[in-house]
CHARMM-style PDB file with segment names, atoms N, HN, CA, C and O in Angstrom:
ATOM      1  N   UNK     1      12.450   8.432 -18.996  1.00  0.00      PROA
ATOM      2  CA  UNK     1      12.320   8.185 -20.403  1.00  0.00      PROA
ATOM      3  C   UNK     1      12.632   6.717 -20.669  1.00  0.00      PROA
ATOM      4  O   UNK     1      13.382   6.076 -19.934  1.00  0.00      PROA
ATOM      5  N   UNK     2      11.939   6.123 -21.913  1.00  0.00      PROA
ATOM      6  HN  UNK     2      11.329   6.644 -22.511  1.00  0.00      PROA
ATOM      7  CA  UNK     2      11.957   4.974 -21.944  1.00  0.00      PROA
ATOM      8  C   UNK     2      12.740   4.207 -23.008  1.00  0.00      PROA
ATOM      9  O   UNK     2      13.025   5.363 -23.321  1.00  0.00      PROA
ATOM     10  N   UNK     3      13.352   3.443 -23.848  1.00  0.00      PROA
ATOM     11  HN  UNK     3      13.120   2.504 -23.593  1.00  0.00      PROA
ATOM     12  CA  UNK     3      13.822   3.136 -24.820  1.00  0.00      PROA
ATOM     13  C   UNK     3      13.143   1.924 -25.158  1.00  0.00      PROA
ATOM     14  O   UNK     3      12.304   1.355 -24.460  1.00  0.00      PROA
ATOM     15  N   UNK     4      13.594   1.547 -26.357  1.00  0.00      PROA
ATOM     16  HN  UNK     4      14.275   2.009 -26.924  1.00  0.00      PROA
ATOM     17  CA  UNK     4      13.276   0.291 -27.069  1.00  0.00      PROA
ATOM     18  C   UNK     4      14.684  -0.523 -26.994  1.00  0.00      PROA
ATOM     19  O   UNK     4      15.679   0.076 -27.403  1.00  0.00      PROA
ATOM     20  N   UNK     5      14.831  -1.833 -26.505  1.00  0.00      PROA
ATOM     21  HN  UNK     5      14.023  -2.320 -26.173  1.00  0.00      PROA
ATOM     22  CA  UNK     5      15.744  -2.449 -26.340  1.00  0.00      PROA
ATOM     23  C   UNK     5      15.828  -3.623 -27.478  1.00  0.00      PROA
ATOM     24  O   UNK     5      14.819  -4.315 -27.611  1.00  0.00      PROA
ATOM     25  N   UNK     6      16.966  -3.897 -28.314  1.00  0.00      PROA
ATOM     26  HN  UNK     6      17.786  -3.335 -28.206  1.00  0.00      PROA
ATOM     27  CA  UNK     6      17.303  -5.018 -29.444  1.00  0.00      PROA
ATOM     28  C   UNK     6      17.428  -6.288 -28.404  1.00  0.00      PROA
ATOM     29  O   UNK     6      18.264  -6.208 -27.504  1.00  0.00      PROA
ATOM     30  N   UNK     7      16.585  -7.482 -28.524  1.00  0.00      PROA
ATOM     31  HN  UNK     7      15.905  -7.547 -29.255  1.00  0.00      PROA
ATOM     32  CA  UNK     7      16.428  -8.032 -27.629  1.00  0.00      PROA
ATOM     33  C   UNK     7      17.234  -9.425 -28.266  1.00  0.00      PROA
ATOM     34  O   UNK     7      17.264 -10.471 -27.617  1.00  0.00      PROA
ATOM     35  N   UNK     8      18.073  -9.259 -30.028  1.00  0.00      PROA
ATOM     36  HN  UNK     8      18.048  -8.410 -30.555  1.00  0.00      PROA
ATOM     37  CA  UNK     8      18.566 -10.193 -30.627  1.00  0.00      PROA
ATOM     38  C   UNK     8      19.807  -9.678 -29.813  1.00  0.00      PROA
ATOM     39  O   UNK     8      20.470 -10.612 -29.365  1.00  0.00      PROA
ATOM     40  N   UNK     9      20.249  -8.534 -29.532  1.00  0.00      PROA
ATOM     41  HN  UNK     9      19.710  -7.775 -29.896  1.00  0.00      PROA
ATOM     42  CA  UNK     9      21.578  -8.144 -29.540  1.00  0.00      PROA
ATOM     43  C   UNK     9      22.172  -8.587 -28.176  1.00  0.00      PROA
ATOM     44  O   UNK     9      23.342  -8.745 -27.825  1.00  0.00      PROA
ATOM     45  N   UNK    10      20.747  -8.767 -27.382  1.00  0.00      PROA
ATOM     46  HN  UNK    10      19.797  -8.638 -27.667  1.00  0.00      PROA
ATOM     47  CA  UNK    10      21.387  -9.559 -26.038  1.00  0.00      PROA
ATOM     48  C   UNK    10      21.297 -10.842 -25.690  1.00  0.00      PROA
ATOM     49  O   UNK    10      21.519 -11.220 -24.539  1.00  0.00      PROA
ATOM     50  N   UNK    11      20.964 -11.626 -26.656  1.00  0.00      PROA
ATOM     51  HN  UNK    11      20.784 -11.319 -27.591  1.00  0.00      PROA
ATOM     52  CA  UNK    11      20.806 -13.097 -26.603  1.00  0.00      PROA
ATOM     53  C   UNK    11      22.461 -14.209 -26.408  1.00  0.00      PROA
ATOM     54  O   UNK    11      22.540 -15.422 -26.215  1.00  0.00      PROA
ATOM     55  N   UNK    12      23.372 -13.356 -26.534  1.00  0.00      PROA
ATOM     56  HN  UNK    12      23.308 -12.370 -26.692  1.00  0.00      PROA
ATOM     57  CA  UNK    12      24.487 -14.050 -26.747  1.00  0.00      PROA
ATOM     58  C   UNK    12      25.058 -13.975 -24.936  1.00  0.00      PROA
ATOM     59  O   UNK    12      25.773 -14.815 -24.389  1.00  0.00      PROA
ATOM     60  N   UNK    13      24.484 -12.720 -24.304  1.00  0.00      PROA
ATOM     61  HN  UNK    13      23.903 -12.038 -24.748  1.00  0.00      PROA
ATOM     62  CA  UNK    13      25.334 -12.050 -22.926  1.00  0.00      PROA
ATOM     63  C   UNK    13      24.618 -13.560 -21.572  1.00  0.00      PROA
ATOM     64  O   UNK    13      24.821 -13.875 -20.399  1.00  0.00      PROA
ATOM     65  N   UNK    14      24.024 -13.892 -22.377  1.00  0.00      PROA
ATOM     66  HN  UNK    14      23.859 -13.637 -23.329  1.00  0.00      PROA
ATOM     67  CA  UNK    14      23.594 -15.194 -20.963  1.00  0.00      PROA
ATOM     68  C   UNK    14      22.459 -14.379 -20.454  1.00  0.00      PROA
ATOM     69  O   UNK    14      22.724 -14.234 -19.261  1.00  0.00      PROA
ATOM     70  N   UNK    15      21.277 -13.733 -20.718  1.00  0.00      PROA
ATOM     71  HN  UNK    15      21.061 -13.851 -21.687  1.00  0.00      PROA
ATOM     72  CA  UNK    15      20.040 -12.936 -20.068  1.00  0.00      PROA
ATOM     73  C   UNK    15      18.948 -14.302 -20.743  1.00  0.00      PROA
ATOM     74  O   UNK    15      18.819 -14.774 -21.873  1.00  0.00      PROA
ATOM     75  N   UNK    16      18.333 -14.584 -19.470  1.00  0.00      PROA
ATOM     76  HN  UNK    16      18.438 -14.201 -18.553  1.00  0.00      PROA
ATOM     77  CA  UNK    16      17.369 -15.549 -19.366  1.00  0.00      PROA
ATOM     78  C   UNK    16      15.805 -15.140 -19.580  1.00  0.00      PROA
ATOM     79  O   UNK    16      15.302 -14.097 -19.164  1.00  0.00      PROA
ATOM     80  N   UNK    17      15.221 -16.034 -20.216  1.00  0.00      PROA
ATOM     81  HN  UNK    17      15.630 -16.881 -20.554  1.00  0.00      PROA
ATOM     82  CA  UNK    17      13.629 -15.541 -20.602  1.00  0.00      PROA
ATOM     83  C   UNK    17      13.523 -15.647 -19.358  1.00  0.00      PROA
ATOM     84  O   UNK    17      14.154 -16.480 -18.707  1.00  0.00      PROA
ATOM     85  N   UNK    18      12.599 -14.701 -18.803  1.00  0.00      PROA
ATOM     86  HN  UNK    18      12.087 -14.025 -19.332  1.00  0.00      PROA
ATOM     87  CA  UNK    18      11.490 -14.443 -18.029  1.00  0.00      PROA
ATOM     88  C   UNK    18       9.768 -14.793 -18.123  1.00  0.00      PROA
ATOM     89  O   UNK    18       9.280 -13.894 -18.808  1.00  0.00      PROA
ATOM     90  N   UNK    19       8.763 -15.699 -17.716  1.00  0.00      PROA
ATOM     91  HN  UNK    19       9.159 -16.430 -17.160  1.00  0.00      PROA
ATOM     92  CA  UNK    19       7.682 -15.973 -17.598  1.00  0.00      PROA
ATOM     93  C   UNK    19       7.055 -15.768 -16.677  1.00  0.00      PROA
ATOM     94  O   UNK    19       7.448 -15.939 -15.523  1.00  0.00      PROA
ATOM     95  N   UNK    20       5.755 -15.287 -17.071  1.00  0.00      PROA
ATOM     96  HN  UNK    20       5.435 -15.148 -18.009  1.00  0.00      PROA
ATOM     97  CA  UNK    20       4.547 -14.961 -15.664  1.00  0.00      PROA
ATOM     98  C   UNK    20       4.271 -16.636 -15.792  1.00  0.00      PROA
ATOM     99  O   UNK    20       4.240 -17.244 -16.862  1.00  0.00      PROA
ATOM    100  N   UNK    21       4.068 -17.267 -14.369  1.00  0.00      PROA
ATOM    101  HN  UNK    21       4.093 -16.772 -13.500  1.00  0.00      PROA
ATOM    102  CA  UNK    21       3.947 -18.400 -13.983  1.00  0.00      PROA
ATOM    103  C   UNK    21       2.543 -18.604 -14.458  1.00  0.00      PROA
ATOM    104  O   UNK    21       2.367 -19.644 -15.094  1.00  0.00      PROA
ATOM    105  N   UNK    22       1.436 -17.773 -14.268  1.00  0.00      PROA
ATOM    106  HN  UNK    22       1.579 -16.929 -13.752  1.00  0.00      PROA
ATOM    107  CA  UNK    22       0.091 -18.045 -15.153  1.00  0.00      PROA
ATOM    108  C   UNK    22       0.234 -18.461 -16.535  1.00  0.00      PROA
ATOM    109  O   UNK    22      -0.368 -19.337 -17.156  1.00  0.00      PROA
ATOM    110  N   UNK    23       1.045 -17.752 -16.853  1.00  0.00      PROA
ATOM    111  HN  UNK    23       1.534 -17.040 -16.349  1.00  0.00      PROA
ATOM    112  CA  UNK    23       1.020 -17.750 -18.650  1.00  0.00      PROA
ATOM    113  C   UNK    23       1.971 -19.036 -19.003  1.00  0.00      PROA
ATOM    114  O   UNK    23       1.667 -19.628 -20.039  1.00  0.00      PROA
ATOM    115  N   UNK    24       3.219 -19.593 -18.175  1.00  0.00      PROA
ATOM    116  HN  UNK    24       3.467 -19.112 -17.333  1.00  0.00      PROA
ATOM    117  CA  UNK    24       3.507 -20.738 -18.212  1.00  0.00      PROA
ATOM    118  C   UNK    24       2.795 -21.604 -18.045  1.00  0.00      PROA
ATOM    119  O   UNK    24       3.100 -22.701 -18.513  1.00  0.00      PROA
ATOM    120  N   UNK    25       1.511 -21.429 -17.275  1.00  0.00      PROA
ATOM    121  HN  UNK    25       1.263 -20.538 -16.894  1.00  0.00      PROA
ATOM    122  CA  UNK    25       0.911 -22.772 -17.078  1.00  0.00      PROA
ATOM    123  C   UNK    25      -0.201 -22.993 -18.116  1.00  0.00      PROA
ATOM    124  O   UNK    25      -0.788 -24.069 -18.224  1.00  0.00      PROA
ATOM    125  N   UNK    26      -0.378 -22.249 -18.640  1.00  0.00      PROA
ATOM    126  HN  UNK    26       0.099 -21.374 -18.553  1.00  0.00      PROA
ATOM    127  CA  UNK    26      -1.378 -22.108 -19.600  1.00  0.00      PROA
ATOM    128  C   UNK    26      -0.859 -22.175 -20.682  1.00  0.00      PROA
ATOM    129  O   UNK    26      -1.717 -21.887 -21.517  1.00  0.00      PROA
ATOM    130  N   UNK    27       0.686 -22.539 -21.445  1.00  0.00      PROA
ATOM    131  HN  UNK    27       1.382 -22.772 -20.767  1.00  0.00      PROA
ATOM    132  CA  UNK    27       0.898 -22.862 -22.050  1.00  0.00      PROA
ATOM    133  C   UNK    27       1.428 -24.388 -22.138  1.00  0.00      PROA
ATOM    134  O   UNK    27       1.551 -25.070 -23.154  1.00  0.00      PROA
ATOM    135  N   UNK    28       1.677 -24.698 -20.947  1.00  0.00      PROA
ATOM    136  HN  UNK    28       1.577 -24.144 -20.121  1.00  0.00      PROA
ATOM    137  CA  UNK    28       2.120 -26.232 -20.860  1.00  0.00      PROA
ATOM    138  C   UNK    28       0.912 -26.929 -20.065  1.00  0.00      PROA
ATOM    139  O   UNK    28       0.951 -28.028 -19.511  1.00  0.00      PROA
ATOM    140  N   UNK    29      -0.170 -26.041 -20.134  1.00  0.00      PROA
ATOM    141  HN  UNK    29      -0.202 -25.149 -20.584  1.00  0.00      PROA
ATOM    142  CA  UNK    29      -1.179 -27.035 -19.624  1.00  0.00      PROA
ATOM    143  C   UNK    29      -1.497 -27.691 -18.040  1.00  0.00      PROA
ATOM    144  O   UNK    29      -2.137 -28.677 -17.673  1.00  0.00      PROA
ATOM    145  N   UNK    30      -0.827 -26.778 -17.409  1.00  0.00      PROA
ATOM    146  HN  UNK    30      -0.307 -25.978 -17.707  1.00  0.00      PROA
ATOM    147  CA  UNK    30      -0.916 -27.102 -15.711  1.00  0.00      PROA
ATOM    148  C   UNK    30      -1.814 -27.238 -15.365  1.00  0.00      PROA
ATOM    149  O   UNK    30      -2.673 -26.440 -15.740  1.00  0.00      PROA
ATOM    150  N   UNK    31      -2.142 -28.173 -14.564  1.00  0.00      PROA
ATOM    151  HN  UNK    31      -1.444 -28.821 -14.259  1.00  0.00      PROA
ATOM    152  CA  UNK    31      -3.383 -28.359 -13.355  1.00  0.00      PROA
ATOM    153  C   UNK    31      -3.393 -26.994 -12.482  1.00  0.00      PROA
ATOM    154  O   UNK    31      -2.412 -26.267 -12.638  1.00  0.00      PROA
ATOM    155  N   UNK    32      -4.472 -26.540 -11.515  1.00  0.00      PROA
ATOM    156  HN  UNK    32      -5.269 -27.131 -11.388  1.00  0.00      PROA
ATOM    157  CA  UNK    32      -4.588 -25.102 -11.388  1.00  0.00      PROA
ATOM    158  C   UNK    32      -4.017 -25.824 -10.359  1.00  0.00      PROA
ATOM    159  O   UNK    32      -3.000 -26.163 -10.964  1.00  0.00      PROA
ATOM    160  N   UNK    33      -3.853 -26.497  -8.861  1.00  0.00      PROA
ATOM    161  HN  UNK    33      -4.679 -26.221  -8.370  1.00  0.00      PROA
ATOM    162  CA  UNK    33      -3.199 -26.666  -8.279  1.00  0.00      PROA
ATOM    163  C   UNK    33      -1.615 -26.625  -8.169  1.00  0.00      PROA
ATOM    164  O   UNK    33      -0.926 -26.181  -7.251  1.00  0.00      PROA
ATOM    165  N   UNK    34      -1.136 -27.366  -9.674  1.00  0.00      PROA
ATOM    166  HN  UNK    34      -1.696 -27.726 -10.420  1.00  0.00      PROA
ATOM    167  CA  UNK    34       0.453 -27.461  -9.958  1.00  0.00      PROA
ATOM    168  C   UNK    34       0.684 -25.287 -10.383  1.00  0.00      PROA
ATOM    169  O   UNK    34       1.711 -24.609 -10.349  1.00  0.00      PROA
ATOM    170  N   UNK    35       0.287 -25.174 -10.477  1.00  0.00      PROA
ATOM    171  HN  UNK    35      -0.548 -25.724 -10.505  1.00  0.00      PROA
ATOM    172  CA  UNK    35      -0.349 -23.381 -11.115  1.00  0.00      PROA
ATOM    173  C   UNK    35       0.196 -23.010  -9.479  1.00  0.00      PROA
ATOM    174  O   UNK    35       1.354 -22.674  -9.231  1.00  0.00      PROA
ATOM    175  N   UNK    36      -0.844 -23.144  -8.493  1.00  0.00      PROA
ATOM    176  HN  UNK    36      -1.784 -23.417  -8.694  1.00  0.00      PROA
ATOM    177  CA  UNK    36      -0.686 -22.824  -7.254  1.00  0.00      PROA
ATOM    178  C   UNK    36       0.788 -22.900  -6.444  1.00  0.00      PROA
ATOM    179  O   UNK    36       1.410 -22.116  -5.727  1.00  0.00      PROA
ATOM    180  N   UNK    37       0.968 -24.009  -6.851  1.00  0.00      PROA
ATOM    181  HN  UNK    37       0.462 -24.645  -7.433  1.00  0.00      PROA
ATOM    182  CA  UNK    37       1.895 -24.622  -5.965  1.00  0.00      PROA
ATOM    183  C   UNK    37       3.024 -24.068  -6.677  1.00  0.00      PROA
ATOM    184  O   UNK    37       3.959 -24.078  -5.877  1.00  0.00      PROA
ATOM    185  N   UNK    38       3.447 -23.534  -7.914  1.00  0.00      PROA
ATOM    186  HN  UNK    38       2.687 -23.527  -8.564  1.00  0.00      PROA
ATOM    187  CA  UNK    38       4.752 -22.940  -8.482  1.00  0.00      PROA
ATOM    188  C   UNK    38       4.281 -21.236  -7.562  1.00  0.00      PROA
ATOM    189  O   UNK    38       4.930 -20.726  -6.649  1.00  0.00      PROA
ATOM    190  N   UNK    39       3.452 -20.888  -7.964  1.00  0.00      PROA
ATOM    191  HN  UNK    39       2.924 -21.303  -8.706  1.00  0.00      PROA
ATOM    192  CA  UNK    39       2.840 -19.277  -7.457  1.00  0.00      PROA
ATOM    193  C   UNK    39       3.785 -19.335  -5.989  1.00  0.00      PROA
ATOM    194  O   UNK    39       4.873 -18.770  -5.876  1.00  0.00      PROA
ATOM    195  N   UNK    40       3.280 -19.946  -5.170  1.00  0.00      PROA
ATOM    196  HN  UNK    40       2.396 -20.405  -5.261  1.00  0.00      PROA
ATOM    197  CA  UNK    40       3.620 -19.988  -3.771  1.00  0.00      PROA
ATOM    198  C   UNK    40       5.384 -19.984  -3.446  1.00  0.00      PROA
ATOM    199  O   UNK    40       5.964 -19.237  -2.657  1.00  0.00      PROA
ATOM    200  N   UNK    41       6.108 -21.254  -4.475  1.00  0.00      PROA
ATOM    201  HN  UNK    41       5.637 -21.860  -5.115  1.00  0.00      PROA
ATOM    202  CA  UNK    41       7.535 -21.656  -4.890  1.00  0.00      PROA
ATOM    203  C   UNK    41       7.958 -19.837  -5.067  1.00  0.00      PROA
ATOM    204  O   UNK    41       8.199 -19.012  -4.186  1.00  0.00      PROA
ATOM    205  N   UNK    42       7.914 -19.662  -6.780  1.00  0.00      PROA
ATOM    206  HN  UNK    42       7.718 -20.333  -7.496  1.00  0.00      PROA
ATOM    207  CA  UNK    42       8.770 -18.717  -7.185  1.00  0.00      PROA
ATOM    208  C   UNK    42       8.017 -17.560  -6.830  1.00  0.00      PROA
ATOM    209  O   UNK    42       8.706 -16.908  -6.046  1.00  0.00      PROA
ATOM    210  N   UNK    43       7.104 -17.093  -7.007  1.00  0.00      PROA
ATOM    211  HN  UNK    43       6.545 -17.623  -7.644  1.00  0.00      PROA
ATOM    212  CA  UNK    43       6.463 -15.405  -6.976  1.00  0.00      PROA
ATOM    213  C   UNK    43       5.833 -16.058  -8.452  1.00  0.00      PROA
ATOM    214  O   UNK    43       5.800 -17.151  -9.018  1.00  0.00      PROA
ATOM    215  N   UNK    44       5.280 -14.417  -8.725  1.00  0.00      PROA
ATOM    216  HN  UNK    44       5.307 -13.529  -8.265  1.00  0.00      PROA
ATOM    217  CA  UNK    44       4.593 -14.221 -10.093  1.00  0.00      PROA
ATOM    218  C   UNK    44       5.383 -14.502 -11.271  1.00  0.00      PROA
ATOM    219  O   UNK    44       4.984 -14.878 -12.373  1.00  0.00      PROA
ATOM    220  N   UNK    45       6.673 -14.244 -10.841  1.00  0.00      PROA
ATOM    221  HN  UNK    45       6.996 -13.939  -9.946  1.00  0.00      PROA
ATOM    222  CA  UNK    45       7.726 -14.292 -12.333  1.00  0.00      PROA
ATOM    223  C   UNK    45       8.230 -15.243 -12.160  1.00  0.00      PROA
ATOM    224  O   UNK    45       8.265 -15.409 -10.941  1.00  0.00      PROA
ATOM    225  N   UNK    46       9.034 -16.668 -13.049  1.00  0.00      PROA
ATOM    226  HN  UNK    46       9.005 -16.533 -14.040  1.00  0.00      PROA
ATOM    227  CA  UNK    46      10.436 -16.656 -12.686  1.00  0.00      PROA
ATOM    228  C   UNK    46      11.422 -17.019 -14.114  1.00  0.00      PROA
ATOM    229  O   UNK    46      10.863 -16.799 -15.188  1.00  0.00      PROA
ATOM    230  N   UNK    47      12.562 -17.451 -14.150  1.00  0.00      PROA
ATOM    231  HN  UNK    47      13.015 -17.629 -13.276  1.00  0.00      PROA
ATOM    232  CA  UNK    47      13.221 -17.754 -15.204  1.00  0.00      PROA
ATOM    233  C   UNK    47      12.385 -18.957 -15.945  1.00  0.00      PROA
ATOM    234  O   UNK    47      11.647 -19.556 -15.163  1.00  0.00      PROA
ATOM    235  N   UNK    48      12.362 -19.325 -17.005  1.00  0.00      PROA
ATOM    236  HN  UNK    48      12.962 -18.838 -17.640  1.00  0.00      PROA
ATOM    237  CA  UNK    48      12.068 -20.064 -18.124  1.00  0.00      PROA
ATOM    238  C   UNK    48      12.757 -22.059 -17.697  1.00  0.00      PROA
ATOM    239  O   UNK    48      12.276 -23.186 -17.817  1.00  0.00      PROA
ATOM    240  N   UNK    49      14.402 -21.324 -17.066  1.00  0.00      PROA
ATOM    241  HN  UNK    49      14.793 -20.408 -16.968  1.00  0.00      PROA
ATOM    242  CA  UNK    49      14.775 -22.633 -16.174  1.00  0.00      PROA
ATOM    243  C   UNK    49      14.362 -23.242 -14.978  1.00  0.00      PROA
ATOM    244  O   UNK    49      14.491 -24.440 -14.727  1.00  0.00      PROA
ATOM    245  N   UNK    50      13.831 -22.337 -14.197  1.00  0.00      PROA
ATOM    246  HN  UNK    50      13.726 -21.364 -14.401  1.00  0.00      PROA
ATOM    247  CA  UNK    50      13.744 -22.228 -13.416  1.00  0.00      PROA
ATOM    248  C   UNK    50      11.806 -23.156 -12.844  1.00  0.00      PROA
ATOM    249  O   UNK    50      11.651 -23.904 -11.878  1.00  0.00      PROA
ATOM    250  N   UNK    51      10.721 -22.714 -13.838  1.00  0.00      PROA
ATOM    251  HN  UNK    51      10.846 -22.106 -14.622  1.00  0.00      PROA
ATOM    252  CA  UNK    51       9.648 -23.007 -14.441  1.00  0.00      PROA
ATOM    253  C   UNK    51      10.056 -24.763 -14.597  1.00  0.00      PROA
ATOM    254  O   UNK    51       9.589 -25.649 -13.882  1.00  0.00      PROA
ATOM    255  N   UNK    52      10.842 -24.914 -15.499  1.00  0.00      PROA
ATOM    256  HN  UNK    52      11.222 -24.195 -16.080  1.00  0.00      PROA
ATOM    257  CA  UNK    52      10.733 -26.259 -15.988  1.00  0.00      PROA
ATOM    258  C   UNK    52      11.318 -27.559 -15.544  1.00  0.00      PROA
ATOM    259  O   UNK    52      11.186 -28.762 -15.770  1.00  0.00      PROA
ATOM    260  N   UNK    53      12.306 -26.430 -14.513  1.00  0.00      PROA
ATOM    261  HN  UNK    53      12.413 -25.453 -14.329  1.00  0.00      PROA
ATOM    262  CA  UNK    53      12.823 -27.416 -13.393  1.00  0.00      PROA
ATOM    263  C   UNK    53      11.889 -28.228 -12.291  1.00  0.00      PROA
ATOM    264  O   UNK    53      11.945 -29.433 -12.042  1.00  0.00      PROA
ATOM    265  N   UNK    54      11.042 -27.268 -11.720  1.00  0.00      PROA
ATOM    266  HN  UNK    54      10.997 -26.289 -11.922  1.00  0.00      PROA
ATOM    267  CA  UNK    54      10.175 -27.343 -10.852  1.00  0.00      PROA
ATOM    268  C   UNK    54       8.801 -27.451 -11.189  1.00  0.00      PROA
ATOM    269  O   UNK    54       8.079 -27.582 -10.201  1.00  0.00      PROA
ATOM    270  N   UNK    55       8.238 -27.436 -12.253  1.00  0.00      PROA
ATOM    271  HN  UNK    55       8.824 -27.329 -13.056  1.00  0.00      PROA
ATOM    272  CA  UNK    55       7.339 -28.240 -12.759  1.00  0.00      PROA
ATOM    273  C   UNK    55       6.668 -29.291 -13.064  1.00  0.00      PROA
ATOM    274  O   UNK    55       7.109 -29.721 -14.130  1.00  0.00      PROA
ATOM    275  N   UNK    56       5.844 -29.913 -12.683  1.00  0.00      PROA
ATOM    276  HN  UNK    56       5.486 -29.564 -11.817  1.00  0.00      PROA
ATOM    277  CA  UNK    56       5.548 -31.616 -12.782  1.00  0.00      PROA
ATOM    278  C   UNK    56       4.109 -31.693 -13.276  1.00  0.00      PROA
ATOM    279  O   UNK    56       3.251 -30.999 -12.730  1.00  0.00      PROA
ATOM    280  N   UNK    57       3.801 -32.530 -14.314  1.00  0.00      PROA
ATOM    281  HN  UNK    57       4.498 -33.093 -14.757  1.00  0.00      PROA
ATOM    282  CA  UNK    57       2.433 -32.825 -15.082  1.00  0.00      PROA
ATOM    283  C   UNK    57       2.299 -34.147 -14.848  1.00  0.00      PROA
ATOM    284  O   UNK    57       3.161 -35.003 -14.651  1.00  0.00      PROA
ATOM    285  N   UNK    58       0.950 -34.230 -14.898  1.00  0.00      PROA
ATOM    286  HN  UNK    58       0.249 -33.534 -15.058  1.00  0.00      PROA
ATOM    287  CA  UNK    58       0.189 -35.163 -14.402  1.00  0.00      PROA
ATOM    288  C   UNK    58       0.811 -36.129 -16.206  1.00  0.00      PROA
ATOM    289  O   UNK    58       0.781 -35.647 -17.339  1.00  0.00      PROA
ATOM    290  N   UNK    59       1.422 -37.908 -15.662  1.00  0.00      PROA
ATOM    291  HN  UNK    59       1.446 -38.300 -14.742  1.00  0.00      PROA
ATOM    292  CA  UNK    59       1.447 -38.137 -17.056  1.00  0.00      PROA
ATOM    293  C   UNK    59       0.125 -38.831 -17.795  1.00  0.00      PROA
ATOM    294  O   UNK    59      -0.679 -39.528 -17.176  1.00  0.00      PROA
ATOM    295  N   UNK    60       0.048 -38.596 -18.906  1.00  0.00      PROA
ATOM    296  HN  UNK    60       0.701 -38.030 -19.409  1.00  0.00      PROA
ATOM    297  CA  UNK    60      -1.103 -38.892 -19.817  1.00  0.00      PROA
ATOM    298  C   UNK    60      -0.541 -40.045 -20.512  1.00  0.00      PROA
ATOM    299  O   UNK    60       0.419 -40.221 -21.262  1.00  0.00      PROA
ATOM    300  N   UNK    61      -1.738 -40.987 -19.858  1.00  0.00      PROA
ATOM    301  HN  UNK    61      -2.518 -40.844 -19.249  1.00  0.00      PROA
ATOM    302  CA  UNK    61      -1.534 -42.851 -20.689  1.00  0.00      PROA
ATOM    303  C   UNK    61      -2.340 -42.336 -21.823  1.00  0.00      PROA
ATOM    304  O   UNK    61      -2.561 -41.137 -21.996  1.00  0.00      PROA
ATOM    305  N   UNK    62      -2.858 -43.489 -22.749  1.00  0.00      PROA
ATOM    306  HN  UNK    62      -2.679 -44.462 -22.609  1.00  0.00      PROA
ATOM    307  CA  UNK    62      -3.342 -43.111 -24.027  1.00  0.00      PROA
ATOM    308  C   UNK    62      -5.055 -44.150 -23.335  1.00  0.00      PROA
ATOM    309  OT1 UNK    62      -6.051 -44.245 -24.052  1.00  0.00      PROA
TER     310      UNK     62
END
């Protein structure tokens, strides 16, 4: 059986967002290689810190 969990009520206990590494990269805009190369690093999931630690974008001059 399944419940519905208050997800405000655990924000204070130290529980870390979780991201699918696709959906991180597609929100910060990854090169499919930098995409690859986290895939291979963490797995499919990893922490939100964890993502942004090990992440690197190509920088954009103007």
């Amino acid at each position: 059986m399944s419940e519905r969990i208050d997800v405000e009520r655990f924000q204070d206990t130290g529980l870390r967002k979780v991201w699918s590494v696709s959906e991180f990269s597609k929100r910060y805009r990854l090169q499919r290689e930098e995409e690859q190369r986290l895939l291979k690093l963490l797995g499919s999931f990893a922490t939100e810190q964890e993502l942004l630690m090990n992440a690197s974008r190509a920088p954009r001059f103007r």
